[in-house]
Amino acid sequence: MADVDKDLLLSLLLLDFDDGDIDEETLLLFALLLDENDARLPQDIPEQRICLDDLDDDCCETRFRFKGGELRELCAALRLPERMTSPSRLSWTGMEGLMILLRRLVYPNRLRELVGEFGRSRFALSVIFNCTLMWIWQNWGHLLTNPFGRPYFTAQRVQAYSAAVRGVSGVDLNVWGFIDGTLRRTCRPIRHQRLFFNGHKRHHGVKYQAVTTPDGLICHLYGPVEGCRHDAGVLQESGLMQQLQQHLVLPGGQ
């Protein structure tokens, strides 16, 4: 398959599909086979690594959703180490790890599509992404699991959120956030299938519970838990209501 012109073959398949010679399932099957075969081919890895100084603000915002100066501020705010190392002794800078992390999260893409952009192999990109993500979670994950009572999340801030909701909805209620349980679909596991099967959605997955404030920030996150769990049970287990009663009781007991 490596010696075949894949673009030409795909064009011929599309012509056959338009003529009715093959059905949609056959077309998709061939397309997947071509893509899978191409993913196994060795790639040329550029010798030059990505450098933030070489990118203008428009390019940075398109690739990472942050401008160059904002990326530097974010890296400093997260206190990413100047140098990071994996258990396999792969080394990279904190800024490079942040850029790879954001690049993968900004839009669905495959590792092989980023090889030429970052000058790293697919294996290295995978390791850097996962290690950087785990470092951020281990150092800052507590801000999502228990944010209440901290200097940046006070009863006064909740009152401002509530006022913003009243201003838009016109309803005089103390609503400051929006809670939702979401099921993230997974492949069917080999073991414990019933634990991860959600009868309502009719597929396997893991559940998360999130609280979002009117400014679009996720202020509280709990999970993952088994996909079979009910949202009410997840809420009770998360301890969210106890945290609210402890830290966010307004004058008058509200």
PDB file of C-alpha atoms in Angstrom:
ATOM      1  CA  MET A   1       0.000   0.000   0.000  1.00  0.00           C
ATOM      2  CA  ALA A   2       2.954   2.324   0.601  1.00  0.00           C
ATOM      3  CA  ASP A   3       3.731   2.324  -3.148  1.00  0.00           C
ATOM      4  CA  VAL A   4       0.189   3.341  -4.112  1.00  0.00           C
ATOM      5  CA  ASP A   5      -0.798   6.960  -4.721  1.00  0.00           C
ATOM      6  CA  LYS A   6      -3.346   7.274  -1.918  1.00  0.00           C
ATOM      7  CA  ASP A   7      -4.869  10.527  -3.187  1.00  0.00           C
ATOM      8  CA  LEU A   8      -5.444   8.963  -6.604  1.00  0.00           C
ATOM      9  CA  LEU A   9      -6.934   5.810  -5.100  1.00  0.00           C
ATOM     10  CA  LEU A  10      -9.276   7.831  -2.879  1.00  0.00           C
ATOM     11  CA  SER A  11     -10.395   9.907  -5.866  1.00  0.00           C
ATOM     12  CA  LEU A  12     -11.224   6.734  -7.803  1.00  0.00           C
ATOM     13  CA  LEU A  13     -13.172   5.407  -4.825  1.00  0.00           C
ATOM     14  CA  LEU A  14     -15.166   8.637  -4.657  1.00  0.00           C
ATOM     15  CA  LEU A  15     -15.979   8.331  -8.363  1.00  0.00           C
ATOM     16  CA  ASP A  16     -17.159   4.752  -7.823  1.00  0.00           C
ATOM     17  CA  PHE A  17     -19.304   5.964  -4.923  1.00  0.00           C
ATOM     18  CA  ASP A  18     -20.859   8.725  -7.044  1.00  0.00           C
ATOM     19  CA  ASP A  19     -21.609   6.192  -9.783  1.00  0.00           C
ATOM     20  CA  GLY A  20     -23.261   3.861  -7.281  1.00  0.00           C
ATOM     21  CA  ASP A  21     -20.695   1.067  -7.774  1.00  0.00           C
ATOM     22  CA  ILE A  22     -19.840   0.970  -4.033  1.00  0.00           C
ATOM     23  CA  ASP A  23     -21.917   1.877  -0.986  1.00  0.00           C
ATOM     24  CA  GLU A  24     -21.055   4.313   1.807  1.00  0.00           C
ATOM     25  CA  GLU A  25     -19.837   1.610   4.205  1.00  0.00           C
ATOM     26  CA  THR A  26     -17.362   0.292   1.637  1.00  0.00           C
ATOM     27  CA  LEU A  27     -16.078   3.808   0.953  1.00  0.00           C
ATOM     28  CA  LEU A  28     -15.553   4.478   4.658  1.00  0.00           C
ATOM     29  CA  LEU A  29     -13.824   1.123   5.131  1.00  0.00           C
ATOM     30  CA  PHE A  30     -11.316   1.840   2.357  1.00  0.00           C
ATOM     31  CA  ALA A  31     -10.725   5.353   3.687  1.00  0.00           C
ATOM     32  CA  LEU A  32      -9.994   3.994   7.162  1.00  0.00           C
ATOM     33  CA  LEU A  33      -7.651   1.361   5.783  1.00  0.00           C
ATOM     34  CA  LEU A  34      -5.727   3.972   3.806  1.00  0.00           C
ATOM     35  CA  ASP A  35      -5.485   6.230   6.842  1.00  0.00           C
ATOM     36  CA  GLU A  36      -4.385   3.407   9.164  1.00  0.00           C
ATOM     37  CA  ASN A  37      -1.748   2.249   6.713  1.00  0.00           C
ATOM     38  CA  ASP A  38      -0.443   5.782   6.325  1.00  0.00           C
ATOM     39  CA  ALA A  39      -0.212   6.189  10.109  1.00  0.00           C
ATOM     40  CA  ARG A  40       2.201   3.238  10.321  1.00  0.00           C
ATOM     41  CA  LEU A  41       4.615   4.721   7.830  1.00  0.00           C
ATOM     42  CA  PRO A  42       7.787   6.305   9.220  1.00  0.00           C
ATOM     43  CA  GLN A  43       7.749  10.095   9.293  1.00  0.00           C
ATOM     44  CA  ASP A  44      10.505  12.593   8.662  1.00  0.00           C
ATOM     45  CA  ILE A  45      11.024  14.534  11.900  1.00  0.00           C
ATOM     46  CA  PRO A  46      12.319  18.087  11.418  1.00  0.00           C
ATOM     47  CA  GLU A  47      15.536  18.872  13.270  1.00  0.00           C
ATOM     48  CA  GLN A  48      14.271  22.300  14.341  1.00  0.00           C
ATOM     49  CA  ARG A  49      11.989  22.422  17.382  1.00  0.00           C
ATOM     50  CA  ILE A  50       9.176  24.913  17.792  1.00  0.00           C
ATOM     51  CA  CYS A  51      10.131  28.257  19.355  1.00  0.00           C
ATOM     52  CA  LEU A  52       7.625  30.738  20.733  1.00  0.00           C
ATOM     53  CA  ASP A  53       9.799  33.693  19.665  1.00  0.00           C
ATOM     54  CA  ASP A  54       9.365  32.639  16.017  1.00  0.00           C
ATOM     55  CA  LEU A  55       5.542  32.840  16.160  1.00  0.00           C
ATOM     56  CA  ASP A  56       3.495  36.025  15.890  1.00  0.00           C
ATOM     57  CA  ASP A  57       0.403  36.673  18.015  1.00  0.00           C
ATOM     58  CA  ASP A  58      -2.069  35.725  15.271  1.00  0.00           C
ATOM     59  CA  CYS A  59      -0.360  32.368  14.752  1.00  0.00           C
ATOM     60  CA  CYS A  60      -0.242  31.707  18.509  1.00  0.00           C
ATOM     61  CA  GLU A  61      -3.898  32.578  18.957  1.00  0.00           C
ATOM     62  CA  THR A  62      -4.896  30.283  16.090  1.00  0.00           C
ATOM     63  CA  ARG A  63      -2.827  27.342  17.320  1.00  0.00           C
ATOM     64  CA  PHE A  64      -3.118  27.718  21.102  1.00  0.00           C
ATOM     65  CA  ARG A  65      -5.942  30.249  21.703  1.00  0.00           C
ATOM     66  CA  PHE A  66      -3.446  32.437  23.533  1.00  0.00           C
ATOM     67  CA  LYS A  67      -1.154  35.189  22.253  1.00  0.00           C
ATOM     68  CA  GLY A  68       2.585  34.955  22.806  1.00  0.00           C
ATOM     69  CA  GLY A  69       2.616  37.193  25.877  1.00  0.00           C
ATOM     70  CA  GLU A  70      -0.381  35.387  27.333  1.00  0.00           C
ATOM     71  CA  LEU A  71       1.381  32.040  26.894  1.00  0.00           C
ATOM     72  CA  ARG A  72       4.349  33.351  28.890  1.00  0.00           C
ATOM     73  CA  GLU A  73       2.016  34.631  31.612  1.00  0.00           C
ATOM     74  CA  LEU A  74       0.183  31.292  31.722  1.00  0.00           C
ATOM     75  CA  CYS A  75       3.433  29.344  31.953  1.00  0.00           C
ATOM     76  CA  ALA A  76       4.576  31.551  34.837  1.00  0.00           C
ATOM     77  CA  ALA A  77       1.188  31.352  36.601  1.00  0.00           C
ATOM     78  CA  LEU A  78       1.226  27.543  36.420  1.00  0.00           C
ATOM     79  CA  ARG A  79       4.843  27.589  37.673  1.00  0.00           C
ATOM     80  CA  LEU A  80       5.872  25.029  35.107  1.00  0.00           C
ATOM     81  CA  PRO A  81       9.484  23.923  35.608  1.00  0.00           C
ATOM     82  CA  GLU A  82      12.104  25.296  33.247  1.00  0.00           C
ATOM     83  CA  ARG A  83      12.976  21.704  32.386  1.00  0.00           C
ATOM     84  CA  MET A  84      10.748  18.638  32.632  1.00  0.00           C
ATOM     85  CA  THR A  85      11.797  15.000  32.338  1.00  0.00           C
ATOM     86  CA  SER A  86       9.789  11.817  31.858  1.00  0.00           C
ATOM     87  CA  PRO A  87      10.533   8.436  33.480  1.00  0.00           C
ATOM     88  CA  SER A  88      11.970   7.385  30.101  1.00  0.00           C
ATOM     89  CA  ARG A  89      14.427  10.336  30.368  1.00  0.00           C
ATOM     90  CA  LEU A  90      12.789  12.345  27.613  1.00  0.00           C
ATOM     91  CA  SER A  91      13.391  16.044  28.290  1.00  0.00           C
ATOM     92  CA  TRP A  92      11.520  19.202  27.245  1.00  0.00           C
ATOM     93  CA  THR A  93      10.949  22.759  28.444  1.00  0.00           C
ATOM     94  CA  GLY A  94       7.897  23.792  30.401  1.00  0.00           C
ATOM     95  CA  MET A  95       6.865  26.161  27.618  1.00  0.00           C
ATOM     96  CA  GLU A  96       7.149  23.428  24.982  1.00  0.00           C
ATOM     97  CA  GLY A  97       5.027  21.119  27.117  1.00  0.00           C
ATOM     98  CA  LEU A  98       2.392  23.824  27.550  1.00  0.00           C
ATOM     99  CA  MET A  99       2.296  24.524  23.809  1.00  0.00           C
ATOM    100  CA  ILE A 100       1.901  20.829  22.953  1.00  0.00           C
ATOM    101  CA  LEU A 101      -0.823  20.469  25.594  1.00  0.00           C
ATOM    102  CA  LEU A 102      -2.797  23.456  24.302  1.00  0.00           C
ATOM    103  CA  ARG A 103      -2.292  22.473  20.665  1.00  0.00           C
ATOM    104  CA  ARG A 104      -3.848  19.066  21.286  1.00  0.00           C
ATOM    105  CA  LEU A 105      -6.748  20.488  23.293  1.00  0.00           C
ATOM    106  CA  VAL A 106      -7.603  23.403  21.020  1.00  0.00           C
ATOM    107  CA  TYR A 107      -8.916  21.198  18.221  1.00  0.00           C
ATOM    108  CA  PRO A 108      -9.143  17.421  17.571  1.00  0.00           C
ATOM    109  CA  ASN A 109      -5.927  16.317  15.889  1.00  0.00           C
ATOM    110  CA  ARG A 110      -3.654  13.305  15.649  1.00  0.00           C
ATOM    111  CA  LEU A 111      -0.123  13.085  16.898  1.00  0.00           C
ATOM    112  CA  ARG A 112       1.272  12.422  13.440  1.00  0.00           C
ATOM    113  CA  GLU A 113      -0.225  15.716  12.257  1.00  0.00           C
ATOM    114  CA  LEU A 114       1.882  17.599  14.822  1.00  0.00           C
ATOM    115  CA  VAL A 115       5.252  15.955  14.094  1.00  0.00           C
ATOM    116  CA  GLY A 116       6.280  18.551  11.524  1.00  0.00           C
ATOM    117  CA  GLU A 117       4.985  21.417  13.654  1.00  0.00           C
ATOM    118  CA  PHE A 118       6.871  20.568  16.844  1.00  0.00           C
ATOM    119  CA  GLY A 119       9.834  18.589  15.523  1.00  0.00           C
ATOM    120  CA  ARG A 120       9.024  15.660  17.822  1.00  0.00           C
ATOM    121  CA  SER A 121       8.117  12.038  17.150  1.00  0.00           C
ATOM    122  CA  ARG A 122       4.630  10.752  17.861  1.00  0.00           C
ATOM    123  CA  PHE A 123       5.957   8.886  20.896  1.00  0.00           C
ATOM    124  CA  ALA A 124       7.627  12.026  22.268  1.00  0.00           C
ATOM    125  CA  LEU A 125       4.516  14.141  21.681  1.00  0.00           C
ATOM    126  CA  SER A 126       2.384  11.592  23.524  1.00  0.00           C
ATOM    127  CA  VAL A 127       4.763  11.450  26.489  1.00  0.00           C
ATOM    128  CA  ILE A 128       5.121  15.235  26.724  1.00  0.00           C
ATOM    129  CA  PHE A 129       1.361  15.777  26.505  1.00  0.00           C
ATOM    130  CA  ASN A 130       0.535  13.233  29.212  1.00  0.00           C
ATOM    131  CA  CYS A 131       3.349  14.193  31.578  1.00  0.00           C
ATOM    132  CA  THR A 132       2.584  17.916  31.327  1.00  0.00           C
ATOM    133  CA  LEU A 133      -1.117  17.288  31.869  1.00  0.00           C
ATOM    134  CA  MET A 134      -0.447  15.117  34.930  1.00  0.00           C
ATOM    135  CA  TRP A 135       1.978  17.699  36.373  1.00  0.00           C
ATOM    136  CA  ILE A 136      -0.661  20.443  36.098  1.00  0.00           C
ATOM    137  CA  TRP A 137      -3.344  18.216  37.646  1.00  0.00           C
ATOM    138  CA  GLN A 138      -1.135  17.110  40.524  1.00  0.00           C
ATOM    139  CA  ASN A 139      -0.183  20.699  41.364  1.00  0.00           C
ATOM    140  CA  TRP A 140      -3.413  22.556  40.606  1.00  0.00           C
ATOM    141  CA  GLY A 141      -6.186  19.952  40.518  1.00  0.00           C
ATOM    142  CA  HIS A 142      -7.301  20.881  44.035  1.00  0.00           C
ATOM    143  CA  LEU A 143      -8.576  24.198  42.669  1.00  0.00           C
ATOM    144  CA  LEU A 144     -11.272  22.267  40.773  1.00  0.00           C
ATOM    145  CA  THR A 145     -12.147  19.698  43.418  1.00  0.00           C
ATOM    146  CA  ASN A 146     -12.443  22.167  46.337  1.00  0.00           C
ATOM    147  CA  PRO A 147     -12.431  25.792  45.160  1.00  0.00           C
ATOM    148  CA  PHE A 148     -14.812  27.253  47.733  1.00  0.00           C
ATOM    149  CA  GLY A 149     -13.476  29.403  50.540  1.00  0.00           C
ATOM    150  CA  ARG A 150     -10.383  30.385  48.597  1.00  0.00           C
ATOM    151  CA  PRO A 151      -9.487  34.075  48.118  1.00  0.00           C
ATOM    152  CA  TYR A 152     -10.651  34.099  44.502  1.00  0.00           C
ATOM    153  CA  PHE A 153     -14.003  32.387  45.208  1.00  0.00           C
ATOM    154  CA  THR A 154     -15.885  34.141  47.996  1.00  0.00           C
ATOM    155  CA  ALA A 155     -19.507  34.749  48.935  1.00  0.00           C
ATOM    156  CA  GLN A 156     -19.221  38.220  47.400  1.00  0.00           C
ATOM    157  CA  ARG A 157     -18.156  36.727  44.081  1.00  0.00           C
ATOM    158  CA  VAL A 158     -21.120  34.346  44.202  1.00  0.00           C
ATOM    159  CA  GLN A 159     -23.427  37.319  44.788  1.00  0.00           C
ATOM    160  CA  ALA A 160     -22.006  38.970  41.650  1.00  0.00           C
ATOM    161  CA  TYR A 161     -22.676  35.766  39.677  1.00  0.00           C
ATOM    162  CA  SER A 162     -26.224  35.653  41.027  1.00  0.00           C
ATOM    163  CA  ALA A 163     -26.801  39.294  40.052  1.00  0.00           C
ATOM    164  CA  ALA A 164     -25.585  38.540  36.517  1.00  0.00           C
ATOM    165  CA  VAL A 165     -28.036  35.636  36.197  1.00  0.00           C
ATOM    166  CA  ARG A 166     -30.913  37.792  37.500  1.00  0.00           C
ATOM    167  CA  GLY A 167     -30.012  40.521  35.045  1.00  0.00           C
ATOM    168  CA  VAL A 168     -30.304  38.142  32.098  1.00  0.00           C
ATOM    169  CA  SER A 169     -33.201  35.955  33.210  1.00  0.00           C
ATOM    170  CA  GLY A 170     -35.281  38.490  35.118  1.00  0.00           C
ATOM    171  CA  VAL A 171     -35.999  35.818  37.741  1.00  0.00           C
ATOM    172  CA  ASP A 172     -35.315  36.763  41.366  1.00  0.00           C
ATOM    173  CA  LEU A 173     -33.502  33.601  42.430  1.00  0.00           C
ATOM    174  CA  ASN A 174     -30.105  33.034  44.001  1.00  0.00           C
ATOM    175  CA  VAL A 175     -28.766  31.136  40.996  1.00  0.00           C
ATOM    176  CA  TRP A 176     -25.026  31.619  40.560  1.00  0.00           C
ATOM    177  CA  GLY A 177     -23.913  28.442  38.737  1.00  0.00           C
ATOM    178  CA  PHE A 178     -25.114  25.608  36.555  1.00  0.00           C
ATOM    179  CA  ILE A 179     -24.512  21.966  37.445  1.00  0.00           C
ATOM    180  CA  ASP A 180     -24.551  19.095  34.997  1.00  0.00           C
ATOM    181  CA  GLY A 181     -23.515  15.477  34.881  1.00  0.00           C
ATOM    182  CA  THR A 182     -21.957  14.377  31.610  1.00  0.00           C
ATOM    183  CA  LEU A 183     -21.173  10.912  30.294  1.00  0.00           C
ATOM    184  CA  ARG A 184     -17.969  10.557  28.295  1.00  0.00           C
ATOM    185  CA  ARG A 185     -18.330   7.613  25.948  1.00  0.00           C
ATOM    186  CA  THR A 186     -15.689   4.857  26.008  1.00  0.00           C
ATOM    187  CA  CYS A 187     -15.123   1.547  24.276  1.00  0.00           C
ATOM    188  CA  ARG A 188     -16.822  -1.455  25.832  1.00  0.00           C
ATOM    189  CA  PRO A 189     -14.494  -2.740  28.560  1.00  0.00           C
ATOM    190  CA  ILE A 190     -13.467  -6.382  28.717  1.00  0.00           C
ATOM    191  CA  ARG A 191     -14.262  -6.598  32.438  1.00  0.00           C
ATOM    192  CA  HIS A 192     -16.959  -4.958  34.585  1.00  0.00           C
ATOM    193  CA  GLN A 193     -19.050  -3.983  31.581  1.00  0.00           C
ATOM    194  CA  ARG A 194     -22.199  -3.418  33.630  1.00  0.00           C
ATOM    195  CA  LEU A 195     -20.475  -0.833  35.827  1.00  0.00           C
ATOM    196  CA  PHE A 196     -19.702   1.358  32.827  1.00  0.00           C
ATOM    197  CA  PHE A 197     -22.898   0.780  30.823  1.00  0.00           C
ATOM    198  CA  ASN A 198     -25.383   3.648  30.944  1.00  0.00           C
ATOM    199  CA  GLY A 199     -28.922   2.446  30.338  1.00  0.00           C
ATOM    200  CA  HIS A 200     -30.203   5.901  29.401  1.00  0.00           C
ATOM    201  CA  LYS A 201     -27.544   6.640  26.770  1.00  0.00           C
ATOM    202  CA  ARG A 202     -27.262   2.976  25.753  1.00  0.00           C
ATOM    203  CA  HIS A 203     -23.460   2.912  25.647  1.00  0.00           C
ATOM    204  CA  HIS A 204     -20.457   2.538  27.954  1.00  0.00           C
ATOM    205  CA  GLY A 205     -18.614   5.450  29.503  1.00  0.00           C
ATOM    206  CA  VAL A 206     -17.479   7.336  32.596  1.00  0.00           C
ATOM    207  CA  LYS A 207     -19.342  10.178  34.276  1.00  0.00           C
ATOM    208  CA  TYR A 208     -18.227  13.609  35.432  1.00  0.00           C
ATOM    209  CA  GLN A 209     -20.043  16.304  37.364  1.00  0.00           C
ATOM    210  CA  ALA A 210     -19.228  19.952  36.690  1.00  0.00           C
ATOM    211  CA  VAL A 211     -20.427  23.321  37.964  1.00  0.00           C
ATOM    212  CA  THR A 212     -20.075  26.224  35.530  1.00  0.00           C
ATOM    213  CA  THR A 213     -20.324  29.900  36.496  1.00  0.00           C
ATOM    214  CA  PRO A 214     -21.853  32.649  34.294  1.00  0.00           C
ATOM    215  CA  ASP A 215     -18.402  33.752  33.099  1.00  0.00           C
ATOM    216  CA  GLY A 216     -17.890  30.318  31.503  1.00  0.00           C
ATOM    217  CA  LEU A 217     -15.439  28.908  34.054  1.00  0.00           C
ATOM    218  CA  ILE A 218     -15.717  25.404  35.505  1.00  0.00           C
ATOM    219  CA  CYS A 219     -15.442  26.124  39.216  1.00  0.00           C
ATOM    220  CA  HIS A 220     -15.991  22.572  40.469  1.00  0.00           C
ATOM    221  CA  LEU A 221     -15.311  19.196  38.867  1.00  0.00           C
ATOM    222  CA  TYR A 222     -15.857  15.700  40.220  1.00  0.00           C
ATOM    223  CA  GLY A 223     -15.099  12.368  38.588  1.00  0.00           C
ATOM    224  CA  PRO A 224     -14.667  10.099  36.847  1.00  0.00           C
ATOM    225  CA  VAL A 225     -17.164   7.620  38.243  1.00  0.00           C
ATOM    226  CA  GLU A 226     -18.810   4.552  36.731  1.00  0.00           C
ATOM    227  CA  GLY A 227     -21.124   5.274  33.818  1.00  0.00           C
ATOM    228  CA  CYS A 228     -24.032   3.396  35.402  1.00  0.00           C
ATOM    229  CA  ARG A 229     -24.288   5.890  38.276  1.00  0.00           C
ATOM    230  CA  HIS A 230     -27.255   8.277  38.565  1.00  0.00           C
ATOM    231  CA  ASP A 231     -26.605  12.029  38.654  1.00  0.00           C
ATOM    232  CA  ALA A 232     -28.222  12.323  42.106  1.00  0.00           C
ATOM    233  CA  GLY A 233     -25.892   9.700  43.531  1.00  0.00           C
ATOM    234  CA  VAL A 234     -22.853  11.381  42.012  1.00  0.00           C
ATOM    235  CA  LEU A 235     -23.935  14.715  43.535  1.00  0.00           C
ATOM    236  CA  GLN A 236     -24.223  13.185  46.994  1.00  0.00           C
ATOM    237  CA  GLU A 237     -20.875  11.426  46.695  1.00  0.00           C
ATOM    238  CA  SER A 238     -19.084  14.553  45.451  1.00  0.00           C
ATOM    239  CA  GLY A 239     -19.722  16.420  48.715  1.00  0.00           C
ATOM    240  CA  LEU A 240     -20.585  19.562  46.743  1.00  0.00           C
ATOM    241  CA  MET A 241     -23.588  20.514  48.888  1.00  0.00           C
ATOM    242  CA  GLN A 242     -21.546  20.174  52.081  1.00  0.00           C
ATOM    243  CA  GLN A 243     -18.823  22.406  50.644  1.00  0.00           C
ATOM    244  CA  LEU A 244     -21.394  25.051  49.696  1.00  0.00           C
ATOM    245  CA  GLN A 245     -22.986  24.993  53.152  1.00  0.00           C
ATOM    246  CA  GLN A 246     -19.571  25.337  54.765  1.00  0.00           C
ATOM    247  CA  HIS A 247     -18.120  28.156  52.673  1.00  0.00           C
ATOM    248  CA  LEU A 248     -20.875  29.998  50.800  1.00  0.00           C
ATOM    249  CA  VAL A 249     -23.617  30.775  53.312  1.00  0.00           C
ATOM    250  CA  LEU A 250     -24.721  34.381  52.791  1.00  0.00           C
ATOM    251  CA  PRO A 251     -25.985  36.710  55.532  1.00  0.00           C
ATOM    252  CA  GLY A 252     -29.488  35.569  56.396  1.00  0.00           C
ATOM    253  CA  GLY A 253     -28.631  31.895  55.974  1.00  0.00           C
ATOM    254  CA  GLN A 254     -29.108  31.740  52.202  1.00  0.00           C
TER     255      GLN A 254
END
